[in-house]
PDB file of C-alpha atoms in Angstrom:
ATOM      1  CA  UNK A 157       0.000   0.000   0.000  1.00  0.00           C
ATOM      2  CA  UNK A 158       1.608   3.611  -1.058  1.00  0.00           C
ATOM      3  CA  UNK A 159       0.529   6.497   1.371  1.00  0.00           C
ATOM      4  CA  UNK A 160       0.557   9.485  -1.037  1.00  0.00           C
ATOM      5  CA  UNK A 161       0.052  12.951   0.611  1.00  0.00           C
ATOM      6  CA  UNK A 162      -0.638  16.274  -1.356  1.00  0.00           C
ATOM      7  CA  UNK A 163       0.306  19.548  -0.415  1.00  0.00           C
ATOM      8  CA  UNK A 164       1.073  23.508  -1.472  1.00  0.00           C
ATOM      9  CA  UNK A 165      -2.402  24.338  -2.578  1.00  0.00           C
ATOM     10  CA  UNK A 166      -4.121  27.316  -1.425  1.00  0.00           C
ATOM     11  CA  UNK A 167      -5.938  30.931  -2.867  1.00  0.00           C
ATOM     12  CA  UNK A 168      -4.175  32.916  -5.283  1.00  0.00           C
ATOM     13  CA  UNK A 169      -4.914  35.569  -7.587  1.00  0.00           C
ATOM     14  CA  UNK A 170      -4.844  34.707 -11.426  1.00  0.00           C
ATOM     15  CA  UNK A 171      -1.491  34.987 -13.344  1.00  0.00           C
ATOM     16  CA  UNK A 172      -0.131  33.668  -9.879  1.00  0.00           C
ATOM     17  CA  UNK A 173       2.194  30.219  -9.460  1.00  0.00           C
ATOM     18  CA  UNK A 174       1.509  27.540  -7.373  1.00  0.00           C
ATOM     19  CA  UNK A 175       4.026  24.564  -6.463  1.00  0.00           C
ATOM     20  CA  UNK A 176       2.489  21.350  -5.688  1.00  0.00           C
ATOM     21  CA  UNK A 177       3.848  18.215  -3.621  1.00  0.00           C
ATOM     22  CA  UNK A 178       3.094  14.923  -3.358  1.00  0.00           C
ATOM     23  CA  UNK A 179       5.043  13.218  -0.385  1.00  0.00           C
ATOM     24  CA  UNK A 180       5.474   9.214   0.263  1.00  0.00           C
ATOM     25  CA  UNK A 181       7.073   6.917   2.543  1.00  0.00           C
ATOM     26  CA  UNK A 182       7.520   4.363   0.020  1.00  0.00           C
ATOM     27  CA  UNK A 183      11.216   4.101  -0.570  1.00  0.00           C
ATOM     28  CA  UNK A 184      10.227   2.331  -3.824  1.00  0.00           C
ATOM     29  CA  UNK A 185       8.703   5.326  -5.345  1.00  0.00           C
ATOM     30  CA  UNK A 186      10.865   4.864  -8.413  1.00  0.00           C
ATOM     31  CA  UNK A 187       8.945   1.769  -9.664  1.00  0.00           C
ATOM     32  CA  UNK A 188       5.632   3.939 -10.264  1.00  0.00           C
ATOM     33  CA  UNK A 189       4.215   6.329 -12.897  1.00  0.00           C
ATOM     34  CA  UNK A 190       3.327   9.240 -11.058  1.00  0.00           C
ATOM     35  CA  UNK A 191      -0.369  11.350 -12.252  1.00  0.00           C
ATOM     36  CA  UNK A 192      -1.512  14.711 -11.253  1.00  0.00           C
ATOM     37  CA  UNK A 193      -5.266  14.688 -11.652  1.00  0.00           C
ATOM     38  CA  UNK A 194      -7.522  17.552 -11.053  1.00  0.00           C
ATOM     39  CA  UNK A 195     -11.364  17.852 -10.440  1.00  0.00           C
ATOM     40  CA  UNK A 196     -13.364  21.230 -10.128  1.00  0.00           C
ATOM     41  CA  UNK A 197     -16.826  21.498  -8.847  1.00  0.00           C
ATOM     42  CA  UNK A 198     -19.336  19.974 -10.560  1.00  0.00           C
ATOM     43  CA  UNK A 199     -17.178  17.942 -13.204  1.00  0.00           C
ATOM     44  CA  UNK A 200     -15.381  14.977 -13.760  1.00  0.00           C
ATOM     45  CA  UNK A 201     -11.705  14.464 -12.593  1.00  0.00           C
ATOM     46  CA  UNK A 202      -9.324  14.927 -15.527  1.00  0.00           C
ATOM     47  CA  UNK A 203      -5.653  13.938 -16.215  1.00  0.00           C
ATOM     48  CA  UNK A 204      -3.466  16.962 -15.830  1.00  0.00           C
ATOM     49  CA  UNK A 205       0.324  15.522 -15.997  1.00  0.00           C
ATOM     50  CA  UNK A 206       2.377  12.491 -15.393  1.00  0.00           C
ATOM     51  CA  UNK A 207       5.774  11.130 -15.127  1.00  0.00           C
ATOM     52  CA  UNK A 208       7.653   7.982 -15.477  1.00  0.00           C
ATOM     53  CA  UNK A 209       9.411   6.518 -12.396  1.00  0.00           C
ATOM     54  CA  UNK A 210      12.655   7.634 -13.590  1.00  0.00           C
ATOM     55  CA  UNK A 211      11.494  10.996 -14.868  1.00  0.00           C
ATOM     56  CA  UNK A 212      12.620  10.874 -17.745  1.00  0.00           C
ATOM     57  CA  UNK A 213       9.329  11.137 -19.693  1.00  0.00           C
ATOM     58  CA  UNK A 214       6.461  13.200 -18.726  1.00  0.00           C
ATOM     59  CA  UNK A 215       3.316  13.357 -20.078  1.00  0.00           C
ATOM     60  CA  UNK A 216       0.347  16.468 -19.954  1.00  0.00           C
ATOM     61  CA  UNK A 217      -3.151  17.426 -20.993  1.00  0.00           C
ATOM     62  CA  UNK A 218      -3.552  19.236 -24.091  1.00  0.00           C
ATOM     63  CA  UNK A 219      -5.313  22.334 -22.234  1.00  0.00           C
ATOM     64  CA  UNK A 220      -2.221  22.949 -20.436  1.00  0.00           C
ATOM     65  CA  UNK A 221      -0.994  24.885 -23.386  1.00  0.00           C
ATOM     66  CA  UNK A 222       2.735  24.350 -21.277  1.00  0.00           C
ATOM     67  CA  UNK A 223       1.930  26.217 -18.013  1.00  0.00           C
ATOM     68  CA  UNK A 224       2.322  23.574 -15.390  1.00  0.00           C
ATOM     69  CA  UNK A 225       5.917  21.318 -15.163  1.00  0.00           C
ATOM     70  CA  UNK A 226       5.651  18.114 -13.585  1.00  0.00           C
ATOM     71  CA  UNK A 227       8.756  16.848 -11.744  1.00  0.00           C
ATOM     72  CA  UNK A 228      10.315  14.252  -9.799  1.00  0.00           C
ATOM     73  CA  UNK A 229      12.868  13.686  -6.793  1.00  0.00           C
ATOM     74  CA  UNK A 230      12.853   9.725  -6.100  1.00  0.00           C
ATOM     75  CA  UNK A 231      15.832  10.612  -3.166  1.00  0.00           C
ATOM     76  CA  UNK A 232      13.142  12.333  -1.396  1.00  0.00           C
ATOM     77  CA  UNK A 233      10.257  10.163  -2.567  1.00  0.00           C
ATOM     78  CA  UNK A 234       8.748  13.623  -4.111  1.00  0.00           C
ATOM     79  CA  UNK A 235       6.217  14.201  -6.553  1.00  0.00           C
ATOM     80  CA  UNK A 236       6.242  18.057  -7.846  1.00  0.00           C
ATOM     81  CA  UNK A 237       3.455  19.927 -10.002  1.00  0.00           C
ATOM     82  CA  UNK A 238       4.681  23.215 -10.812  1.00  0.00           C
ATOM     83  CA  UNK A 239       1.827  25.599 -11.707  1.00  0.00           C
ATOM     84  CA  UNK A 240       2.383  29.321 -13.838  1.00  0.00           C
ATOM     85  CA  UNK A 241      -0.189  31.666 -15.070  1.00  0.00           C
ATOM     86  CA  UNK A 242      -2.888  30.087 -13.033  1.00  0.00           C
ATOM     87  CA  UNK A 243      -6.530  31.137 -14.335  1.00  0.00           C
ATOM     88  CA  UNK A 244      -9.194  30.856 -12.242  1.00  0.00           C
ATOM     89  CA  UNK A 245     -10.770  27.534 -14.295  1.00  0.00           C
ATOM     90  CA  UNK A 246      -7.347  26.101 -12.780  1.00  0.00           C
ATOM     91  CA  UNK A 247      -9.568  26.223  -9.641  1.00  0.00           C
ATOM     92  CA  UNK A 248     -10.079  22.066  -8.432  1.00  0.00           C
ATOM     93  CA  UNK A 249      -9.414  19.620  -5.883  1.00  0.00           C
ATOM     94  CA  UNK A 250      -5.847  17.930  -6.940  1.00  0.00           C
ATOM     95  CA  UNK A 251      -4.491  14.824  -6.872  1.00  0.00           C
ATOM     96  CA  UNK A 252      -1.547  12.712  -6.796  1.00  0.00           C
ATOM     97  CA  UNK A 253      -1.822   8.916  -8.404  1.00  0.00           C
ATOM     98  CA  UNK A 254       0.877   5.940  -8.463  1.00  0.00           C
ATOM     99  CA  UNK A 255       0.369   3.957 -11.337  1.00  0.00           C
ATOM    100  CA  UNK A 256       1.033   0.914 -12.095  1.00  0.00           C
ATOM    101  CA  UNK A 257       4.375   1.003 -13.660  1.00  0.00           C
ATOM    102  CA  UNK A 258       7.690   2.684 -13.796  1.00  0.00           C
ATOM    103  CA  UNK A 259       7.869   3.093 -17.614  1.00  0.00           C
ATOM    104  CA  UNK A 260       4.018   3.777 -18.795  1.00  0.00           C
ATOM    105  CA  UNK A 261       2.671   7.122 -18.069  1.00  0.00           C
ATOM    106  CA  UNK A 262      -0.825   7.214 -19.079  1.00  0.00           C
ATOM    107  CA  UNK A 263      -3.827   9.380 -18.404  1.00  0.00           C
ATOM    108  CA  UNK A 264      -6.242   7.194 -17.696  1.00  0.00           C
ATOM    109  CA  UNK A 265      -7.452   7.468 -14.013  1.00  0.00           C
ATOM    110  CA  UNK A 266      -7.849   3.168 -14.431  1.00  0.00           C
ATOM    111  CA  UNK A 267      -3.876   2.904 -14.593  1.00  0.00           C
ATOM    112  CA  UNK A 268      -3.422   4.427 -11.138  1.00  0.00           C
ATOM    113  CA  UNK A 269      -3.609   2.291  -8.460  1.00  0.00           C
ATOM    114  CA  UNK A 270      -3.060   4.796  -5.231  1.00  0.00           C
ATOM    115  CA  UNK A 271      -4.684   7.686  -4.863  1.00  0.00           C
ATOM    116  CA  UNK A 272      -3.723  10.730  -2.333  1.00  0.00           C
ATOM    117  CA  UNK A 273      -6.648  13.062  -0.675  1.00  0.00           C
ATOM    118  CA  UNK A 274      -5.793  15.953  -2.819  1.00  0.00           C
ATOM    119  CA  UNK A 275      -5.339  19.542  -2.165  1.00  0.00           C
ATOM    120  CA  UNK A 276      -7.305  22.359  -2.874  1.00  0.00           C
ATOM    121  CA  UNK A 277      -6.057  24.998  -5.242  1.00  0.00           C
ATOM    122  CA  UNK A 278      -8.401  28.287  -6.109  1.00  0.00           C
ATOM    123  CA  UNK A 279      -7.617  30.623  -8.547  1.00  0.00           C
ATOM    124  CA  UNK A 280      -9.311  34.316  -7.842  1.00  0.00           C
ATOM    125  CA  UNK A 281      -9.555  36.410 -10.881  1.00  0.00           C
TER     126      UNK A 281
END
């Protein structure tokens, strides 16, 4: 069982950065795929941005237009989201997902396997 733990989230005004964490005790954090997932009120959760265990690829949603940097740091067992030019539809619950891999980074929510409680991020305009 992987404990995943979100955190950084808050209320900021848009244009605005935000950095993300996602924290685990597994020492074996290298052998998963980790997903950032978002869901706003009202809608589905959606696939933001992965990474493969060794970081070397990363993956992201088409909306993201290349505001938001996924990262990794497998010596801390660290997840990172990095967040620029927040807008307020930015504004969701987020999560942090282990998948089921090292290699795969995929954006379907049925690949992840561990799930964290997420952290709320609002985006004022």
């Amino acid at each position: 069982q992987v404990q995943l733990v979100e955190s950084g989230g808050g209320l900021v005004q848009a244009g605005n950065s935000l950095r993300l964490s996602c924290a685990t005790s597994d020492d074996t954090l290298r052998v998963y795929a980790m997903g950032w997932f978002r869901q706003a009120p009202g809608k589905e959760r959606e696939f933001v941005a992965g990474i493969s265990g060794s970081g070397g690829t990363t993956r992201y949603a088409d909306f993201l237009k290349g505001r938001f940097t996924v990262s990794r740091d497998n010596a801390k067992n660290m997840v990172y989201l990095q967040m620029n030019s927040l807008k307020p539809e930015d504004t969701a619950v987020y999560f942090c997902a282990a998948g089921r891999s090292a290699v795969v980074v995929r954006a379907a929510q049925s690949y992840y396997d561990y799930w964290g409680q997420g952290t709320q991020v609002t985006v004022s305009s």
